[in-house]
């Protein structure tokens, strides 16, 4: 377990310290891996989530000297890496969404339990997941980083290494397509 001063240190300080003390990077893993795992599991399933988290932190560790000093929170950087790793598994993600849209596995269920409370009914989830499957990968990444992770537009821009204006455009396009898909369903 990390000593208290290390456990309380800000993400950029930990990353900088890890240049000389690589073991300090483990604090970042302990701090952020559970949330990254939940995100990856929702997108790809529990089986693939472990690999995504491992690959994400391996890449982050290998490229930690590229971390931008002005970022106070490593989450956008880590979610950007995770989005790239997930992008390499795009077929699996799409197959997962399509299977659920046909009435199969709910992407929000992992091991029989809900990832978060308030997940809508099957009647709402099926059209939503089908709409997500039809989005371009960049649009889907932006939308899910805002909706599932709670990143700000600025943090999504950092995560995906795109301008904030592009984030706004992607979110606008994604929301419009999802809204259209949901308006075409009968919920009553």
PDB file of C-alpha atoms in Angstrom:
ATOM      1  CA  UNK A   1       0.000   0.000   0.000  1.00  0.00           C
ATOM      2  CA  UNK A   2       1.216   3.474  -0.847  1.00  0.00           C
ATOM      3  CA  UNK A   3       2.362   5.791   1.879  1.00  0.00           C
ATOM      4  CA  UNK A   4      -0.218   8.523   2.721  1.00  0.00           C
ATOM      5  CA  UNK A   5       1.696  11.357   1.005  1.00  0.00           C
ATOM      6  CA  UNK A   6       1.837   9.314  -2.188  1.00  0.00           C
ATOM      7  CA  UNK A   7      -1.779   8.177  -1.993  1.00  0.00           C
ATOM      8  CA  UNK A   8      -2.929  11.802  -1.625  1.00  0.00           C
ATOM      9  CA  UNK A   9      -0.695  13.195  -4.391  1.00  0.00           C
ATOM     10  CA  UNK A  10      -2.242  14.699  -7.513  1.00  0.00           C
ATOM     11  CA  UNK A  11      -2.151  12.673 -10.709  1.00  0.00           C
ATOM     12  CA  UNK A  12       0.464  14.842 -12.494  1.00  0.00           C
ATOM     13  CA  UNK A  13       2.753  14.657  -9.460  1.00  0.00           C
ATOM     14  CA  UNK A  14       2.476  10.867  -9.406  1.00  0.00           C
ATOM     15  CA  UNK A  15       3.253  10.641 -13.087  1.00  0.00           C
ATOM     16  CA  UNK A  16       6.284  12.883 -12.722  1.00  0.00           C
ATOM     17  CA  UNK A  17       7.499  10.937  -9.685  1.00  0.00           C
ATOM     18  CA  UNK A  18       7.067   7.674 -11.581  1.00  0.00           C
ATOM     19  CA  UNK A  19       9.827   8.753 -13.964  1.00  0.00           C
ATOM     20  CA  UNK A  20      12.312   8.092 -11.151  1.00  0.00           C
ATOM     21  CA  UNK A  21      10.183   5.783  -8.998  1.00  0.00           C
ATOM     22  CA  UNK A  22       8.199   3.560 -11.403  1.00  0.00           C
ATOM     23  CA  UNK A  23       6.342   1.833  -8.564  1.00  0.00           C
ATOM     24  CA  UNK A  24       4.507   5.114  -7.813  1.00  0.00           C
ATOM     25  CA  UNK A  25       2.520   4.594 -11.019  1.00  0.00           C
ATOM     26  CA  UNK A  26       0.625   1.843  -9.178  1.00  0.00           C
ATOM     27  CA  UNK A  27      -1.207   4.545  -7.210  1.00  0.00           C
ATOM     28  CA  UNK A  28      -2.705   5.799 -10.483  1.00  0.00           C
ATOM     29  CA  UNK A  29      -3.764   2.257 -11.282  1.00  0.00           C
ATOM     30  CA  UNK A  30      -5.433   1.845  -7.883  1.00  0.00           C
ATOM     31  CA  UNK A  31      -7.120   5.226  -8.243  1.00  0.00           C
ATOM     32  CA  UNK A  32      -8.473   4.899 -11.795  1.00  0.00           C
ATOM     33  CA  UNK A  33      -8.578   1.228 -12.833  1.00  0.00           C
ATOM     34  CA  UNK A  34     -11.987   0.394 -11.285  1.00  0.00           C
ATOM     35  CA  UNK A  35     -13.778   3.153 -13.211  1.00  0.00           C
ATOM     36  CA  UNK A  36     -11.921   2.311 -16.427  1.00  0.00           C
ATOM     37  CA  UNK A  37     -12.905  -1.330 -15.939  1.00  0.00           C
ATOM     38  CA  UNK A  38     -16.593  -0.421 -15.588  1.00  0.00           C
ATOM     39  CA  UNK A  39     -16.432   1.712 -18.721  1.00  0.00           C
ATOM     40  CA  UNK A  40     -14.684  -0.994 -20.755  1.00  0.00           C
ATOM     41  CA  UNK A  41     -17.072  -3.651 -19.467  1.00  0.00           C
ATOM     42  CA  UNK A  42     -20.073  -1.624 -20.585  1.00  0.00           C
ATOM     43  CA  UNK A  43     -18.586  -1.276 -24.036  1.00  0.00           C
ATOM     44  CA  UNK A  44     -17.029  -4.698 -24.589  1.00  0.00           C
ATOM     45  CA  UNK A  45     -18.129  -7.019 -21.799  1.00  0.00           C
ATOM     46  CA  UNK A  46     -16.508  -8.116 -18.569  1.00  0.00           C
ATOM     47  CA  UNK A  47     -14.173 -10.597 -20.245  1.00  0.00           C
ATOM     48  CA  UNK A  48     -12.519  -7.977 -22.430  1.00  0.00           C
ATOM     49  CA  UNK A  49     -12.495  -5.254 -19.759  1.00  0.00           C
ATOM     50  CA  UNK A  50      -9.526  -6.755 -17.905  1.00  0.00           C
ATOM     51  CA  UNK A  51      -7.471  -6.742 -21.099  1.00  0.00           C
ATOM     52  CA  UNK A  52      -8.514  -3.184 -21.950  1.00  0.00           C
ATOM     53  CA  UNK A  53      -7.505  -1.919 -18.499  1.00  0.00           C
ATOM     54  CA  UNK A  54      -4.207  -3.796 -18.649  1.00  0.00           C
ATOM     55  CA  UNK A  55      -3.382  -2.487 -22.114  1.00  0.00           C
ATOM     56  CA  UNK A  56      -4.448   1.017 -21.129  1.00  0.00           C
ATOM     57  CA  UNK A  57      -2.166   1.170 -18.111  1.00  0.00           C
ATOM     58  CA  UNK A  58       0.705  -0.503 -19.927  1.00  0.00           C
ATOM     59  CA  UNK A  59       0.506   2.129 -22.683  1.00  0.00           C
ATOM     60  CA  UNK A  60       0.096   4.911 -20.105  1.00  0.00           C
ATOM     61  CA  UNK A  61       3.156   3.709 -18.211  1.00  0.00           C
ATOM     62  CA  UNK A  62       5.234   3.383 -21.375  1.00  0.00           C
ATOM     63  CA  UNK A  63       4.248   6.892 -22.518  1.00  0.00           C
ATOM     64  CA  UNK A  64       4.042   8.627 -19.153  1.00  0.00           C
ATOM     65  CA  UNK A  65       6.675  11.188 -20.130  1.00  0.00           C
ATOM     66  CA  UNK A  66       4.249  12.446 -22.807  1.00  0.00           C
ATOM     67  CA  UNK A  67       1.636  13.358 -20.211  1.00  0.00           C
ATOM     68  CA  UNK A  68       0.733  17.024 -20.602  1.00  0.00           C
ATOM     69  CA  UNK A  69       1.853  18.915 -17.481  1.00  0.00           C
ATOM     70  CA  UNK A  70      -1.145  21.286 -17.506  1.00  0.00           C
ATOM     71  CA  UNK A  71      -3.647  18.479 -16.907  1.00  0.00           C
ATOM     72  CA  UNK A  72      -4.653  18.209 -13.262  1.00  0.00           C
ATOM     73  CA  UNK A  73      -6.514  14.928 -13.718  1.00  0.00           C
ATOM     74  CA  UNK A  74      -5.197  11.837 -15.522  1.00  0.00           C
ATOM     75  CA  UNK A  75      -8.715  10.538 -16.272  1.00  0.00           C
ATOM     76  CA  UNK A  76      -9.082  12.175 -19.705  1.00  0.00           C
ATOM     77  CA  UNK A  77      -5.646  10.920 -20.724  1.00  0.00           C
ATOM     78  CA  UNK A  78      -6.407   7.402 -19.487  1.00  0.00           C
ATOM     79  CA  UNK A  79      -9.866   7.316 -21.090  1.00  0.00           C
ATOM     80  CA  UNK A  80      -8.295   8.479 -24.340  1.00  0.00           C
ATOM     81  CA  UNK A  81      -5.893   5.564 -24.245  1.00  0.00           C
ATOM     82  CA  UNK A  82      -8.747   3.217 -23.307  1.00  0.00           C
ATOM     83  CA  UNK A  83     -10.840   4.556 -26.204  1.00  0.00           C
ATOM     84  CA  UNK A  84      -7.991   3.735 -28.576  1.00  0.00           C
ATOM     85  CA  UNK A  85      -7.699   0.236 -27.135  1.00  0.00           C
ATOM     86  CA  UNK A  86     -11.467  -0.241 -27.396  1.00  0.00           C
ATOM     87  CA  UNK A  87     -11.353   1.078 -30.963  1.00  0.00           C
ATOM     88  CA  UNK A  88      -9.090  -1.815 -31.860  1.00  0.00           C
ATOM     89  CA  UNK A  89     -11.903  -4.083 -30.703  1.00  0.00           C
ATOM     90  CA  UNK A  90     -14.627  -2.220 -32.604  1.00  0.00           C
ATOM     91  CA  UNK A  91     -16.099  -5.371 -34.105  1.00  0.00           C
ATOM     92  CA  UNK A  92     -16.601  -6.895 -30.690  1.00  0.00           C
ATOM     93  CA  UNK A  93     -18.290  -3.751 -29.398  1.00  0.00           C
ATOM     94  CA  UNK A  94     -20.641  -3.583 -32.372  1.00  0.00           C
ATOM     95  CA  UNK A  95     -21.475  -7.272 -32.094  1.00  0.00           C
ATOM     96  CA  UNK A  96     -22.266  -6.765 -28.410  1.00  0.00           C
ATOM     97  CA  UNK A  97     -24.606  -3.848 -29.127  1.00  0.00           C
ATOM     98  CA  UNK A  98     -26.331  -5.700 -31.964  1.00  0.00           C
ATOM     99  CA  UNK A  99     -26.841  -8.802 -29.849  1.00  0.00           C
ATOM    100  CA  UNK A 100     -28.434  -6.733 -27.127  1.00  0.00           C
ATOM    101  CA  UNK A 101     -30.598  -4.867 -29.610  1.00  0.00           C
ATOM    102  CA  UNK A 102     -31.955  -8.259 -30.724  1.00  0.00           C
ATOM    103  CA  UNK A 103     -32.963  -9.011 -27.141  1.00  0.00           C
ATOM    104  CA  UNK A 104     -29.829 -10.538 -25.694  1.00  0.00           C
ATOM    105  CA  UNK A 105     -27.230  -9.308 -23.258  1.00  0.00           C
ATOM    106  CA  UNK A 106     -27.603  -5.902 -21.624  1.00  0.00           C
ATOM    107  CA  UNK A 107     -24.285  -3.986 -21.904  1.00  0.00           C
ATOM    108  CA  UNK A 108     -24.920  -2.473 -18.468  1.00  0.00           C
ATOM    109  CA  UNK A 109     -25.050  -5.881 -16.785  1.00  0.00           C
ATOM    110  CA  UNK A 110     -21.859  -7.421 -15.588  1.00  0.00           C
ATOM    111  CA  UNK A 111     -21.998 -10.706 -13.765  1.00  0.00           C
ATOM    112  CA  UNK A 112     -25.734 -10.345 -13.215  1.00  0.00           C
ATOM    113  CA  UNK A 113     -25.542  -6.945 -11.493  1.00  0.00           C
ATOM    114  CA  UNK A 114     -26.148  -3.515 -12.889  1.00  0.00           C
ATOM    115  CA  UNK A 115     -23.100  -1.346 -13.387  1.00  0.00           C
ATOM    116  CA  UNK A 116     -25.058   1.644 -12.197  1.00  0.00           C
ATOM    117  CA  UNK A 117     -28.521   2.283 -10.858  1.00  0.00           C
ATOM    118  CA  UNK A 118     -31.254   3.748 -12.991  1.00  0.00           C
ATOM    119  CA  UNK A 119     -30.697   1.703 -16.134  1.00  0.00           C
ATOM    120  CA  UNK A 120     -33.810   2.015 -18.279  1.00  0.00           C
ATOM    121  CA  UNK A 121     -36.102  -0.836 -19.213  1.00  0.00           C
ATOM    122  CA  UNK A 122     -35.410  -3.272 -22.011  1.00  0.00           C
ATOM    123  CA  UNK A 123     -37.873  -1.414 -24.254  1.00  0.00           C
ATOM    124  CA  UNK A 124     -35.756   1.727 -24.018  1.00  0.00           C
ATOM    125  CA  UNK A 125     -32.336   0.039 -23.963  1.00  0.00           C
ATOM    126  CA  UNK A 126     -32.772  -2.001 -27.130  1.00  0.00           C
ATOM    127  CA  UNK A 127     -33.352   1.008 -29.417  1.00  0.00           C
ATOM    128  CA  UNK A 128     -30.658   2.980 -27.594  1.00  0.00           C
ATOM    129  CA  UNK A 129     -28.073   0.258 -28.007  1.00  0.00           C
ATOM    130  CA  UNK A 130     -29.052  -0.209 -31.658  1.00  0.00           C
ATOM    131  CA  UNK A 131     -28.551   3.535 -32.164  1.00  0.00           C
ATOM    132  CA  UNK A 132     -25.146   3.378 -30.451  1.00  0.00           C
ATOM    133  CA  UNK A 133     -24.108   0.574 -32.776  1.00  0.00           C
ATOM    134  CA  UNK A 134     -24.931   2.742 -35.794  1.00  0.00           C
ATOM    135  CA  UNK A 135     -22.850   5.719 -34.640  1.00  0.00           C
ATOM    136  CA  UNK A 136     -19.413   6.417 -36.043  1.00  0.00           C
ATOM    137  CA  UNK A 137     -16.737   5.319 -33.573  1.00  0.00           C
ATOM    138  CA  UNK A 138     -15.598   8.906 -32.875  1.00  0.00           C
ATOM    139  CA  UNK A 139     -19.169  10.035 -32.241  1.00  0.00           C
ATOM    140  CA  UNK A 140     -19.812   7.039 -29.989  1.00  0.00           C
ATOM    141  CA  UNK A 141     -16.586   7.624 -28.039  1.00  0.00           C
ATOM    142  CA  UNK A 142     -17.460  11.276 -27.416  1.00  0.00           C
ATOM    143  CA  UNK A 143     -21.035  10.478 -26.411  1.00  0.00           C
ATOM    144  CA  UNK A 144     -20.119   7.648 -24.039  1.00  0.00           C
ATOM    145  CA  UNK A 145     -17.278   9.575 -22.410  1.00  0.00           C
ATOM    146  CA  UNK A 146     -19.774  12.315 -21.560  1.00  0.00           C
ATOM    147  CA  UNK A 147     -22.763  10.093 -20.732  1.00  0.00           C
ATOM    148  CA  UNK A 148     -21.121   7.141 -18.975  1.00  0.00           C
ATOM    149  CA  UNK A 149     -17.929   8.644 -17.574  1.00  0.00           C
ATOM    150  CA  UNK A 150     -19.103  12.198 -16.955  1.00  0.00           C
ATOM    151  CA  UNK A 151     -16.172  13.912 -18.644  1.00  0.00           C
ATOM    152  CA  UNK A 152     -16.596  17.547 -19.628  1.00  0.00           C
ATOM    153  CA  UNK A 153     -16.323  18.615 -23.258  1.00  0.00           C
ATOM    154  CA  UNK A 154     -12.819  19.884 -22.530  1.00  0.00           C
ATOM    155  CA  UNK A 155     -11.830  16.564 -20.945  1.00  0.00           C
ATOM    156  CA  UNK A 156     -13.244  14.636 -23.918  1.00  0.00           C
ATOM    157  CA  UNK A 157     -11.185  16.882 -26.201  1.00  0.00           C
ATOM    158  CA  UNK A 158      -8.069  15.921 -24.234  1.00  0.00           C
ATOM    159  CA  UNK A 159      -9.047  12.246 -24.155  1.00  0.00           C
ATOM    160  CA  UNK A 160      -9.631  12.007 -27.888  1.00  0.00           C
ATOM    161  CA  UNK A 161      -6.944  14.561 -28.817  1.00  0.00           C
ATOM    162  CA  UNK A 162      -9.386  16.695 -30.799  1.00  0.00           C
ATOM    163  CA  UNK A 163     -10.527  20.333 -30.526  1.00  0.00           C
ATOM    164  CA  UNK A 164     -13.463  21.138 -28.233  1.00  0.00           C
ATOM    165  CA  UNK A 165     -15.412  22.287 -31.300  1.00  0.00           C
ATOM    166  CA  UNK A 166     -15.061  18.806 -32.767  1.00  0.00           C
ATOM    167  CA  UNK A 167     -16.330  17.319 -29.505  1.00  0.00           C
ATOM    168  CA  UNK A 168     -19.382  19.573 -29.730  1.00  0.00           C
ATOM    169  CA  UNK A 169     -19.975  18.548 -33.349  1.00  0.00           C
ATOM    170  CA  UNK A 170     -19.621  14.845 -32.574  1.00  0.00           C
ATOM    171  CA  UNK A 171     -21.936  15.086 -29.581  1.00  0.00           C
ATOM    172  CA  UNK A 172     -24.501  17.058 -31.541  1.00  0.00           C
ATOM    173  CA  UNK A 173     -24.442  14.506 -34.361  1.00  0.00           C
ATOM    174  CA  UNK A 174     -24.554  11.534 -31.965  1.00  0.00           C
ATOM    175  CA  UNK A 175     -27.386  12.979 -29.882  1.00  0.00           C
ATOM    176  CA  UNK A 176     -29.388  13.764 -33.001  1.00  0.00           C
ATOM    177  CA  UNK A 177     -29.033  10.201 -34.310  1.00  0.00           C
ATOM    178  CA  UNK A 178     -29.862   8.661 -30.940  1.00  0.00           C
ATOM    179  CA  UNK A 179     -32.840  10.975 -30.482  1.00  0.00           C
ATOM    180  CA  UNK A 180     -34.139  10.057 -33.962  1.00  0.00           C
ATOM    181  CA  UNK A 181     -33.755   6.364 -33.183  1.00  0.00           C
ATOM    182  CA  UNK A 182     -35.610   6.702 -29.890  1.00  0.00           C
ATOM    183  CA  UNK A 183     -38.389   8.835 -31.376  1.00  0.00           C
ATOM    184  CA  UNK A 184     -39.075   6.023 -33.820  1.00  0.00           C
ATOM    185  CA  UNK A 185     -39.887   3.576 -31.014  1.00  0.00           C
ATOM    186  CA  UNK A 186     -43.167   3.052 -29.217  1.00  0.00           C
ATOM    187  CA  UNK A 187     -42.606   3.078 -25.441  1.00  0.00           C
ATOM    188  CA  UNK A 188     -46.170   2.756 -24.385  1.00  0.00           C
TER     189      UNK A 188
END
